[in-house]
Amino acid sequence: MRFASVVATLVAAVAVSAQNQTMTIQVGAEVDTQGGIFQFIPNSIMAPNGTVVNFRFSGIPGNHSVTQASFNSPCQPLAGGFDSGWVEILQNTTGGTPLPSWNLTITNDQIPIWFFCKQLLPSPHCPAGMVGVINVQPGANSLSAFRSKAQSDNSPGQEQGGLVGMGASASADPEVPSAFATLFKGTASATATAPAGGSGSAGGAGPTNSAPSGGAVSLGLNMNLLVLVLGVLAGGALVN
Ligand SMILES: [Cu+2]
């Protein structure tokens, strides 16, 4: 009997929230936001089937993802899970431009939908607390337990998921205003924001310039090739 009344209360609560079929989750925050940059706000919602969860990439500047995980591996992309890809937001110089956003529709509200941000720079966001859940099940795994697990995983997985996930799916990539934001999908090296490659190619200029003869030119070319290879290796190291 008591269980039935609890269920009735929950159903009523869900029905109220379902009146508005769109719910918003903020992705990333500002330095001076309580709780810091690395968070989803709110980080836990209850969303019945058909709800459109509108993720708004609002940390400016920032570079974040919404990537599905399992409870047991909070910072690793779930096989067959959804993934927004990385959305990089530069300074919004245009003012008033709509923020990048991504719509995810809930297709199974009987399972918890765990997610995290897979960004590694400047430090991994997931272990810092950038995790969340939709439809946590009462009496089962909690968000606080998920967050605790996340803290011990300092190597968030970088695989790219799809639009269709477990319990939720999107019909399109994030909408990204080109004026001040960019969408990256694929491997992490695509997002490798400058440091590795940039410094590598700058170092290549030295030996080439100091070489007057023909033989030295080919040495210079080889040096450029070496630098290129080193740059790629450095990029790979970043990924790992
Ligand atoms: Cu992030």
Short mmCIF file of C-alpha atoms and ligand atoms in Angstrom, two decimals:
data_model
loop_
_atom_site.label_atom_id
_atom_site.label_comp_id
_atom_site.label_asym_id
_atom_site.label_seq_id
_atom_site.Cartn_x
_atom_site.Cartn_y
_atom_site.Cartn_z
CA MET A 1 0.00 0.00 0.00
CA ARG A 2 2.70 2.43 1.02
CA PHE A 3 4.68 1.47 -2.06
CA ALA A 4 1.63 2.16 -4.19
CA SER A 5 1.25 5.63 -2.73
CA VAL A 6 4.92 6.36 -3.29
CA VAL A 7 4.54 5.28 -6.89
CA ALA A 8 1.45 7.44 -7.26
CA THR A 9 3.36 10.43 -5.91
CA LEU A 10 6.23 9.79 -8.29
CA VAL A 11 3.89 9.43 -11.22
CA ALA A 12 2.21 12.70 -10.28
CA ALA A 13 5.60 14.43 -10.03
CA VAL A 14 6.63 13.07 -13.39
CA ALA A 15 3.32 14.12 -14.90
CA VAL A 16 3.87 17.68 -13.72
CA SER A 17 7.33 17.84 -15.25
CA ALA A 18 6.02 16.25 -18.42
CA GLN A 19 3.68 19.15 -19.04
CA ASN A 20 6.67 20.92 -20.45
CA GLN A 21 8.19 18.39 -22.82
CA THR A 22 11.48 20.22 -23.06
CA MET A 23 13.99 20.28 -20.22
CA THR A 24 17.28 22.13 -20.27
CA ILE A 25 20.68 21.08 -18.98
CA GLN A 26 23.54 23.56 -19.04
CA VAL A 27 26.85 22.09 -20.28
CA GLY A 28 29.83 23.71 -18.61
CA ALA A 29 29.82 26.88 -16.58
CA GLU A 30 31.94 29.92 -15.87
CA VAL A 31 34.96 30.22 -13.61
CA ASP A 32 32.97 32.16 -11.06
CA THR A 33 29.97 29.83 -11.12
CA GLN A 34 29.41 28.02 -7.85
CA GLY A 35 30.88 24.55 -8.38
CA GLY A 36 33.21 25.78 -11.13
CA ILE A 37 33.46 25.18 -14.87
CA PHE A 38 33.29 21.40 -14.97
CA GLN A 39 29.64 20.64 -14.36
CA PHE A 40 26.25 19.97 -15.88
CA ILE A 41 23.48 22.12 -14.38
CA PRO A 42 21.33 20.47 -13.21
CA ASN A 43 23.24 17.20 -13.09
CA SER A 44 20.21 15.02 -12.41
CA ILE A 45 16.75 15.22 -13.94
CA MET A 46 13.74 12.95 -14.26
CA ALA A 47 12.48 12.97 -17.84
CA PRO A 48 9.66 10.74 -19.07
CA ASN A 49 9.57 9.21 -22.52
CA GLY A 50 9.23 11.79 -25.25
CA THR A 51 10.91 14.54 -23.27
CA VAL A 52 13.36 16.57 -25.29
CA VAL A 53 16.41 17.33 -23.18
CA ASN A 54 18.02 20.47 -24.52
CA PHE A 55 21.72 20.55 -23.68
CA ARG A 56 23.00 24.13 -23.85
CA PHE A 57 26.75 24.54 -24.19
CA SER A 58 27.01 27.58 -22.01
CA GLY A 59 30.53 27.56 -20.63
CA ILE A 60 32.24 30.46 -22.46
CA PRO A 61 34.92 29.88 -23.47
CA GLY A 62 34.85 26.13 -23.21
CA ASN A 63 35.04 22.79 -24.99
CA HIS A 64 32.74 20.05 -23.78
CA SER A 65 30.83 16.95 -24.83
CA VAL A 66 27.73 15.10 -23.69
CA THR A 67 28.74 11.44 -23.89
CA GLN A 68 26.81 8.44 -22.61
CA ALA A 69 28.52 6.15 -20.08
CA SER A 70 27.62 3.15 -17.96
CA PHE A 71 27.36 3.42 -14.18
CA ASN A 72 30.42 1.22 -13.75
CA SER A 73 32.65 3.23 -16.12
CA PRO A 74 31.67 6.87 -15.63
CA CYS A 75 34.37 8.37 -17.85
CA GLN A 76 34.27 5.88 -20.72
CA PRO A 77 31.98 6.12 -23.75
CA LEU A 78 29.29 3.45 -23.62
CA ALA A 79 29.34 1.07 -26.60
CA GLY A 80 26.20 1.96 -28.55
CA GLY A 81 25.81 5.14 -26.55
CA PHE A 82 25.00 8.68 -27.67
CA ASP A 83 27.63 11.38 -28.03
CA SER A 84 27.31 15.03 -28.97
CA GLY A 85 30.96 15.29 -30.02
CA TRP A 86 33.08 18.17 -28.76
CA VAL A 87 31.54 21.59 -28.93
CA GLU A 88 34.13 24.31 -28.60
CA ILE A 89 32.85 27.71 -27.66
CA LEU A 90 35.15 30.65 -28.19
CA GLN A 91 34.50 34.03 -26.67
CA ASN A 92 31.09 35.15 -27.80
CA THR A 93 32.06 38.38 -29.48
CA THR A 94 28.83 38.66 -31.40
CA GLY A 95 26.69 39.01 -28.30
CA GLY A 96 23.17 37.70 -28.37
CA THR A 97 24.07 34.78 -30.64
CA PRO A 98 22.19 31.67 -29.54
CA LEU A 99 24.37 29.26 -27.63
CA PRO A 100 25.19 25.90 -29.22
CA SER A 101 22.58 23.36 -28.21
CA TRP A 102 21.78 19.70 -28.69
CA ASN A 103 18.44 17.97 -28.37
CA LEU A 104 18.23 14.46 -26.97
CA THR A 105 14.87 12.70 -26.81
CA ILE A 106 14.16 10.22 -24.04
CA THR A 107 13.10 6.86 -25.46
CA ASN A 108 13.27 4.63 -22.36
CA ASP A 109 12.61 6.21 -19.00
CA GLN A 110 12.90 2.90 -17.16
CA ILE A 111 16.67 2.93 -17.19
CA PRO A 112 19.15 5.46 -15.80
CA ILE A 113 20.99 7.39 -18.51
CA TRP A 114 24.49 8.23 -17.27
CA PHE A 115 26.63 10.74 -19.12
CA PHE A 116 29.89 12.65 -18.83
CA CYS A 117 32.11 15.16 -20.62
CA LYS A 118 35.08 13.52 -22.35
CA GLN A 119 37.20 16.65 -22.74
CA LEU A 120 40.81 16.23 -21.54
CA LEU A 121 42.02 19.83 -21.68
CA PRO A 122 43.23 21.66 -19.73
CA SER A 123 42.62 18.76 -17.35
CA PRO A 124 40.10 15.89 -17.62
CA HIS A 125 36.60 17.19 -16.93
CA CYS A 126 34.95 13.89 -15.97
CA PRO A 127 36.97 13.11 -12.82
CA ALA A 128 36.57 16.77 -11.86
CA GLY A 129 32.85 16.16 -11.58
CA MET A 130 31.47 16.82 -15.05
CA VAL A 131 28.97 13.95 -14.97
CA GLY A 132 25.21 13.65 -14.82
CA VAL A 133 22.23 11.34 -14.99
CA ILE A 134 18.73 11.28 -16.41
CA ASN A 135 16.15 9.12 -14.69
CA VAL A 136 18.18 7.80 -11.79
CA GLN A 137 16.15 4.91 -10.40
CA PRO A 138 14.97 5.28 -6.79
CA GLY A 139 16.81 2.91 -4.48
CA ALA A 140 19.35 1.97 -7.13
CA ASN A 141 22.72 3.49 -8.12
CA SER A 142 23.01 7.14 -7.13
CA LEU A 143 24.59 10.11 -8.82
CA SER A 144 26.91 10.62 -5.86
CA ALA A 145 28.19 7.05 -6.25
CA PHE A 146 28.68 7.69 -9.99
CA ARG A 147 30.61 10.88 -9.25
CA SER A 148 32.82 9.10 -6.73
CA LYS A 149 33.71 6.47 -9.31
CA ALA A 150 34.45 9.17 -11.86
CA GLN A 151 36.99 10.81 -9.58
CA SER A 152 39.32 7.85 -9.92
CA ASP A 153 39.31 7.75 -13.74
CA ASN A 154 41.81 10.29 -15.02
CA SER A 155 41.81 8.97 -18.59
CA PRO A 156 38.36 9.64 -20.03
CA GLY A 157 37.75 7.57 -23.17
CA GLN A 158 37.83 9.44 -26.47
CA GLU A 159 35.84 7.17 -28.79
CA GLN A 160 33.12 8.94 -30.75
CA GLY A 161 29.60 7.69 -30.07
CA GLY A 162 26.57 8.08 -32.27
CA LEU A 163 23.36 10.04 -32.29
CA VAL A 164 21.33 7.08 -31.08
CA GLY A 165 22.06 5.87 -27.58
CA MET A 166 20.59 3.62 -24.93
CA GLY A 167 17.34 5.10 -23.64
CA ALA A 168 17.78 8.35 -25.53
CA SER A 169 18.63 9.51 -29.01
CA ALA A 170 19.19 12.62 -31.07
CA SER A 171 18.12 13.18 -34.64
CA ALA A 172 20.86 15.66 -35.48
CA ASP A 173 24.26 16.97 -34.43
CA PRO A 174 24.44 19.94 -32.09
CA GLU A 175 23.39 23.26 -33.59
CA VAL A 176 26.53 25.32 -33.50
CA PRO A 177 26.56 29.01 -34.47
CA SER A 178 29.63 29.27 -36.67
CA ALA A 179 30.30 32.80 -35.46
CA PHE A 180 31.88 31.67 -32.22
CA ALA A 181 31.67 27.91 -31.83
CA THR A 182 32.84 24.72 -33.54
CA LEU A 183 31.78 21.08 -33.50
CA PHE A 184 34.41 18.34 -33.53
CA LYS A 185 33.57 14.70 -34.08
CA GLY A 186 35.88 11.76 -34.49
CA THR A 187 39.13 11.22 -32.65
CA ALA A 188 40.54 13.45 -30.00
CA SER A 189 43.48 14.49 -32.16
CA ALA A 190 41.03 16.48 -34.23
CA THR A 191 40.39 18.65 -31.20
CA ALA A 192 44.01 18.77 -30.08
CA THR A 193 43.97 22.46 -29.44
CA ALA A 194 47.30 23.71 -30.77
CA PRO A 195 49.99 23.05 -28.13
CA ALA A 196 51.52 19.79 -29.45
CA GLY A 197 51.46 20.39 -33.22
CA GLY A 198 52.16 24.10 -32.96
CA SER A 199 55.40 23.90 -31.04
CA GLY A 200 56.59 20.97 -33.17
CA SER A 201 56.42 22.76 -36.52
CA ALA A 202 58.02 25.89 -35.06
CA GLY A 203 61.05 23.83 -34.01
CA GLY A 204 61.49 22.56 -37.58
CA ALA A 205 62.41 25.95 -38.99
CA GLY A 206 65.85 26.12 -37.34
CA PRO A 207 67.84 23.32 -39.03
CA THR A 208 66.38 24.09 -42.47
CA ASN A 209 67.48 27.71 -42.39
CA SER A 210 71.04 26.96 -41.35
CA ALA A 211 71.68 24.72 -44.38
CA PRO A 212 73.20 26.34 -47.50
CA SER A 213 73.97 23.37 -49.83
CA GLY A 214 71.71 21.03 -51.80
CA GLY A 215 72.45 18.12 -49.50
CA ALA A 216 71.40 20.21 -46.55
CA VAL A 217 68.07 21.00 -48.20
CA SER A 218 67.18 17.33 -48.22
CA LEU A 219 68.36 17.19 -44.61
CA GLY A 220 65.97 20.05 -43.93
CA LEU A 221 63.13 18.16 -45.60
CA ASN A 222 63.96 15.10 -43.53
CA MET A 223 63.94 17.27 -40.45
CA ASN A 224 60.51 18.54 -41.41
CA LEU A 225 59.33 14.98 -41.85
CA LEU A 226 60.81 14.06 -38.47
CA VAL A 227 59.10 17.02 -36.86
CA LEU A 228 55.85 16.01 -38.52
CA VAL A 229 56.18 12.46 -37.20
CA LEU A 230 57.07 13.75 -33.74
CA GLY A 231 54.06 16.04 -33.89
CA VAL A 232 51.78 13.14 -34.74
CA LEU A 233 53.32 11.07 -31.94
CA ALA A 234 52.85 13.95 -29.53
CA GLY A 235 49.24 14.21 -30.65
CA GLY A 236 48.83 10.50 -29.99
CA ALA A 237 50.37 10.90 -26.56
CA LEU A 238 47.85 13.63 -25.81
CA VAL A 239 45.06 11.27 -26.71
CA ASN A 240 46.33 8.71 -24.29
CU CU B 1 33.63 19.45 -20.18
#
